[in-house]
Coordinates of C-alpha atoms in Angstrom, one line a residue:
M1 CA 13.5 8.0 -5.0
S2 CA 13.8 7.4 -8.8
K3 CA 10.9 8.7 -11.0
V4 CA 9.8 4.8 -11.3
Y5 CA 7.8 5.2 -7.8
K6 CA 7.1 9.2 -8.5
A7 CA 5.0 8.2 -12.1
N8 CA 1.1 9.4 -11.3
I9 CA -0.9 6.7 -12.7
W10 CA -4.3 8.6 -11.9
A11 CA -3.5 11.1 -15.1
R12 CA -3.8 10.4 -18.9
E13 CA -1.1 13.0 -19.0
S14 CA 1.1 10.7 -16.9
C15 CA 1.6 8.1 -19.9
G16 CA 4.8 9.6 -21.0
T17 CA 6.2 8.8 -17.7
I18 CA 4.7 5.3 -17.4
R19 CA 6.8 4.5 -20.5
S20 CA 9.8 6.6 -19.3
S21 CA 9.4 4.4 -16.1
L22 CA 10.0 0.6 -17.6
V23 CA 12.5 2.2 -19.7
V24 CA 14.4 3.3 -16.7
L25 CA 13.7 -0.2 -15.1
G26 CA 15.8 -1.7 -18.2
L27 CA 12.5 -3.8 -19.4
P28 CA 12.3 -1.6 -23.0
D29 CA 10.9 -4.8 -24.4
L30 CA 8.1 -5.7 -21.9
L31 CA 6.4 -2.8 -24.1
R32 CA 6.1 -5.7 -27.0
V33 CA 6.3 -8.5 -24.7
F34 CA 5.0 -8.0 -21.7
P35 CA 2.5 -10.7 -21.6
E36 CA 5.2 -13.6 -21.4
V37 CA 7.4 -11.0 -19.0
I38 CA 4.3 -10.9 -17.3
T39 CA 4.1 -14.9 -16.7
T40 CA 7.8 -15.6 -15.9
M41 CA 8.8 -13.2 -13.5
D42 CA 9.0 -13.9 -10.5
N43 CA 5.7 -13.0 -9.0
K44 CA 6.1 -13.3 -5.5
G45 CA 8.4 -9.9 -4.6
G46 CA 8.2 -6.2 -5.2
P47 CA 9.6 -5.7 -8.6
F48 CA 6.7 -8.0 -10.1
L49 CA 4.2 -6.4 -8.4
L50 CA 5.5 -3.0 -9.1
V51 CA 6.2 -3.2 -13.2
L52 CA 2.6 -5.0 -13.1
V53 CA 1.1 -1.8 -11.0
L54 CA 3.1 0.2 -14.6
V55 CA 2.4 -1.7 -17.5
S56 CA -1.1 -2.0 -16.5
S57 CA -1.3 1.7 -16.1
L58 CA 0.1 1.9 -19.7
L59 CA -2.2 -0.5 -21.2
L60 CA -5.1 1.7 -19.9
C61 CA -3.3 4.9 -21.3
N62 CA -3.1 3.3 -24.9
N63 CA -7.0 2.5 -24.5
V64 CA -7.4 6.1 -24.6
A65 CA -4.6 7.2 -27.0
S66 CA -7.6 7.2 -29.8
M67 CA -9.4 9.7 -28.0
P68 CA -9.7 13.0 -28.9
T69 CA -7.2 16.0 -27.3
C70 CA -8.7 17.5 -24.5
P71 CA -10.6 20.7 -25.1
S72 CA -9.4 23.1 -22.4
G73 CA -5.6 21.3 -22.7
P74 CA -4.8 17.8 -20.9
F75 CA -5.5 18.6 -17.3
T76 CA -9.1 19.2 -17.8
C77 CA -9.6 15.5 -18.6
R78 CA -10.5 13.2 -16.0
V79 CA -9.7 9.6 -16.1
P80 CA -13.1 7.1 -16.4
L81 CA -14.3 5.6 -13.2
G82 CA -13.5 2.0 -14.0
E83 CA -9.9 3.1 -15.3
L84 CA -9.3 4.4 -11.6
F85 CA -10.5 0.9 -10.1
D86 CA -8.3 -0.9 -12.1
R87 CA -5.6 1.5 -11.1
A88 CA -6.5 1.3 -7.6
V89 CA -6.9 -2.5 -7.4
I90 CA -3.7 -3.3 -8.7
L91 CA -2.0 -0.9 -6.5
S92 CA -3.7 -2.4 -3.7
D93 CA -2.6 -5.7 -3.9
Y94 CA 0.7 -4.1 -4.1
I95 CA 0.9 -2.7 -0.7
H96 CA -0.4 -5.3 1.2
N97 CA 2.1 -8.0 -0.9
L98 CA 4.9 -5.6 0.5
S99 CA 3.0 -5.7 3.7
A100 CA 3.0 -9.2 4.4
E101 CA 6.6 -9.6 3.0
M102 CA 8.0 -7.2 5.7
F103 CA 5.7 -8.4 8.4
D104 CA 6.9 -11.9 7.6
E105 CA 10.4 -11.5 7.3
F106 CA 10.7 -9.2 11.1
D107 CA 8.9 -11.7 12.5
R108 CA 11.4 -14.6 11.3
R109 CA 14.4 -12.4 11.6
Y110 CA 13.7 -11.3 15.5
T111 CA 10.3 -12.0 17.4
H112 CA 11.3 -15.8 17.4
G113 CA 9.6 -17.0 20.8
R114 CA 8.8 -14.0 22.1
G115 CA 5.2 -14.3 22.3
F116 CA 4.2 -10.7 20.5
I117 CA 1.3 -11.7 18.8
T118 CA -1.0 -12.0 22.1
K119 CA -0.2 -8.6 22.6
A120 CA -1.0 -7.7 18.9
I121 CA -4.3 -9.0 18.9
N122 CA -6.8 -6.1 18.9
G123 CA -4.0 -3.9 19.4
C124 CA -4.4 -1.7 15.8
H125 CA -4.7 2.3 16.3
T126 CA -7.1 1.9 13.3
S127 CA -9.6 -0.4 15.6
L128 CA -11.7 2.7 16.8
L129 CA -12.9 2.6 12.6
P130 CA -16.0 0.9 12.1
T131 CA -14.2 -1.5 9.6
P132 CA -16.3 -4.5 8.6
E133 CA -14.8 -7.7 9.1
D134 CA -15.6 -9.6 6.2
K135 CA -17.8 -9.8 3.1
E136 CA -20.9 -9.7 4.1
Q137 CA -20.4 -7.2 6.7
A138 CA -18.9 -4.8 3.7
Q139 CA -22.0 -5.2 1.6
K140 CA -23.8 -3.7 4.4
I141 CA -22.6 -0.4 4.0
H142 CA -23.4 2.2 1.3
S143 CA -21.1 2.3 -1.5
E144 CA -19.7 5.9 -0.5
D145 CA -19.3 5.4 3.2
L146 CA -17.3 2.5 2.3
L147 CA -14.9 4.4 0.2
N148 CA -14.7 7.0 2.5
L149 CA -14.0 4.3 5.0
V150 CA -11.2 3.5 3.2
L151 CA -9.7 6.4 2.4
A152 CA -10.0 7.4 6.2
V153 CA -7.8 4.4 7.1
L154 CA -5.4 5.2 4.4
R155 CA -4.6 8.6 6.1
S156 CA -4.6 7.1 9.2
W157 CA -1.4 5.3 8.1
N158 CA 0.3 8.7 6.8
E159 CA 2.1 9.0 10.4
P160 CA 2.5 5.5 11.0
L161 CA 4.5 4.8 7.9
Y162 CA 6.8 8.1 8.2
H163 CA 8.2 7.4 12.3
L164 CA 8.5 3.7 10.9
V165 CA 10.9 4.4 8.3
T166 CA 12.6 6.8 10.5
E167 CA 12.9 3.8 13.1
V168 CA 14.0 1.3 10.8
R169 CA 16.4 3.4 9.5
G170 CA 18.0 3.7 12.8
L171 CA 17.9 0.5 13.7
Q172 CA 20.0 -0.1 10.5
E173 CA 22.4 2.1 11.4
T174 CA 23.2 1.4 15.5
P175 CA 26.3 -0.3 16.1
G176 CA 25.2 -3.8 17.4
T177 CA 21.9 -3.8 16.2
Q178 CA 22.0 -6.9 15.2
E179 CA 23.6 -8.7 17.8
S180 CA 21.7 -7.3 19.9
L181 CA 18.2 -7.7 18.4
G182 CA 18.7 -11.2 16.8
T183 CA 18.5 -14.6 17.8
P184 CA 21.7 -17.0 17.4
E185 CA 19.8 -18.0 14.1
T186 CA 19.9 -14.8 12.3
L187 CA 23.1 -13.3 13.4
G188 CA 25.4 -11.7 11.1
T189 CA 23.6 -10.5 8.5
Q190 CA 22.7 -6.8 7.6
Q191 CA 20.2 -8.0 5.0
A192 CA 17.0 -8.1 7.2
P193 CA 16.7 -4.2 8.5
D194 CA 17.7 -3.0 4.3
D195 CA 14.8 -5.5 3.0
I196 CA 12.4 -4.0 5.9
L197 CA 14.0 -0.7 5.3
T198 CA 13.0 -0.4 1.4
K199 CA 9.5 -1.8 1.8
A200 CA 8.6 0.7 4.3
I201 CA 9.7 3.4 2.0
E202 CA 7.8 1.9 -1.0
I203 CA 4.7 1.3 1.4
E204 CA 5.0 4.7 2.3
E205 CA 4.8 6.4 -0.7
R206 CA 2.3 4.3 -2.5
N207 CA -0.3 4.6 0.4
K208 CA 0.0 8.6 -0.3
Q209 CA -0.6 7.5 -3.8
L210 CA -3.4 5.5 -3.5
A211 CA -5.1 8.0 -1.0
E212 CA -5.1 10.3 -3.6
G213 CA -6.4 7.5 -5.9
M214 CA -9.3 7.2 -3.9
E215 CA -9.7 10.9 -3.6
R216 CA -10.6 11.3 -7.3
I217 CA -12.9 8.0 -7.3
I218 CA -14.7 10.0 -4.6
E219 CA -14.8 13.2 -6.4
Q220 CA -16.8 10.9 -9.2
V221 CA -18.8 8.8 -6.7
Q222 CA -20.1 10.8 -4.0
T223 CA -23.0 13.2 -4.5
G224 CA -24.1 16.1 -2.6
D225 CA -21.1 18.0 -0.4
R226 CA -17.9 15.9 0.4
R227 CA -17.2 15.5 3.3
N228 CA -14.5 14.2 4.7
E229 CA -14.0 10.7 7.6
P230 CA -12.6 11.1 10.6
Y231 CA -9.7 9.2 11.3
P232 CA -7.8 7.9 14.7
T233 CA -4.3 9.2 15.5
W234 CA -1.6 6.8 16.4
L235 CA -0.1 7.0 19.9
G236 CA 2.4 4.3 18.9
F237 CA 5.7 6.3 18.2
P238 CA 7.0 6.6 21.8
S239 CA 7.1 2.7 21.6
L240 CA 9.4 2.8 18.7
Q241 CA 12.3 4.7 20.9
V242 CA 11.8 3.1 24.5
A243 CA 15.3 1.5 25.6
D244 CA 13.9 -2.0 26.4
E245 CA 14.5 -4.3 23.4
D246 CA 11.3 -6.3 23.6
T247 CA 8.9 -3.3 24.5
R248 CA 10.5 -1.7 21.3
L249 CA 10.5 -4.7 19.4
S250 CA 7.1 -5.7 20.3
A251 CA 6.5 -2.1 19.1
F252 CA 7.2 -3.0 15.5
Y253 CA 5.6 -5.8 15.3
N254 CA 2.3 -4.9 16.4
L255 CA 2.8 -2.0 13.8
L256 CA 4.0 -4.5 11.1
H257 CA 0.9 -6.5 12.5
C258 CA -1.6 -3.8 12.3
L259 CA -0.3 -2.4 8.5
R260 CA -0.6 -6.3 6.9
R261 CA -4.2 -6.7 8.5
D262 CA -5.2 -2.9 7.0
S263 CA -3.6 -3.6 4.0
H264 CA -5.5 -6.5 3.4
K265 CA -9.2 -5.1 4.4
I266 CA -8.3 -2.3 1.9
D267 CA -7.6 -4.3 -0.9
N268 CA -10.6 -6.4 0.0
Y269 CA -12.4 -3.3 -0.1
L270 CA -11.5 -2.1 -3.3
K271 CA -12.4 -5.3 -5.3
L272 CA -15.8 -5.0 -3.7
L273 CA -16.7 -1.5 -4.3
K274 CA -15.5 -2.2 -8.0
C275 CA -17.4 -5.1 -8.5
Q276 CA -20.9 -2.5 -6.9
I277 CA -19.8 0.3 -8.6
I278 CA -18.5 -0.5 -12.2
Y279 CA -20.1 -3.7 -12.6
D280 CA -23.4 -3.3 -10.7
S281 CA -22.4 -6.4 -8.4
N282 CA -22.6 -8.5 -11.2
C283 CA -19.0 -10.1 -10.8

């Protein structure tokens, strides 16, 4: 994976890496004319949102560039809480966008007429967590509890995302997979697994990155002893490896459906938390 994907957007000392990442992307002029680029690029795909993550991080770096040098070295400086939330919200938007695209692509290519949606409802492993279903419910939860809940959801996806990447890669490399899994309308292309694999790899990396950011936010917000919210174990791996195609495709569908659902929840929770904590609910 390239330096672009490995850039640490949570630390001030990463500013040079972020600038380098934009150059690696082949967009050096973006540093001077980013408003025009952002408004003219295709805002439906991953590249747009990835650039948005990097540009936002660079702007945040520039905002603190005039601050005095850290007295005990750069690693002792903390990024202000408001900036951490800005970066977390942008990153959660990016993850949700990729999750939705990946689900839609899989659904369009492989599940036409199979009725998997009826099996996916309430079938998510994170359903065991007491996540609020709407904004009104979320507003009733203490901000520290909701922060820890977000972190628990993110951590609960580490193992499923790892296995998703592994199994999608195997699906792509298996001879005859497209012919055996696709409908007549979708045969004759290897593009769908490539697209899904690329997005799965990116989401896995970014999910870990967002969890790291949540840990830093919680460190600044939480009072008293730090607690670790338990998270449920995912038990769906065997279903991704069964020989029966309908069962295996249903397992993929359910996993991607749950990922899209949870990434949307996290995105909404973070926007609410930013409003509550940074703007004292005046937004």
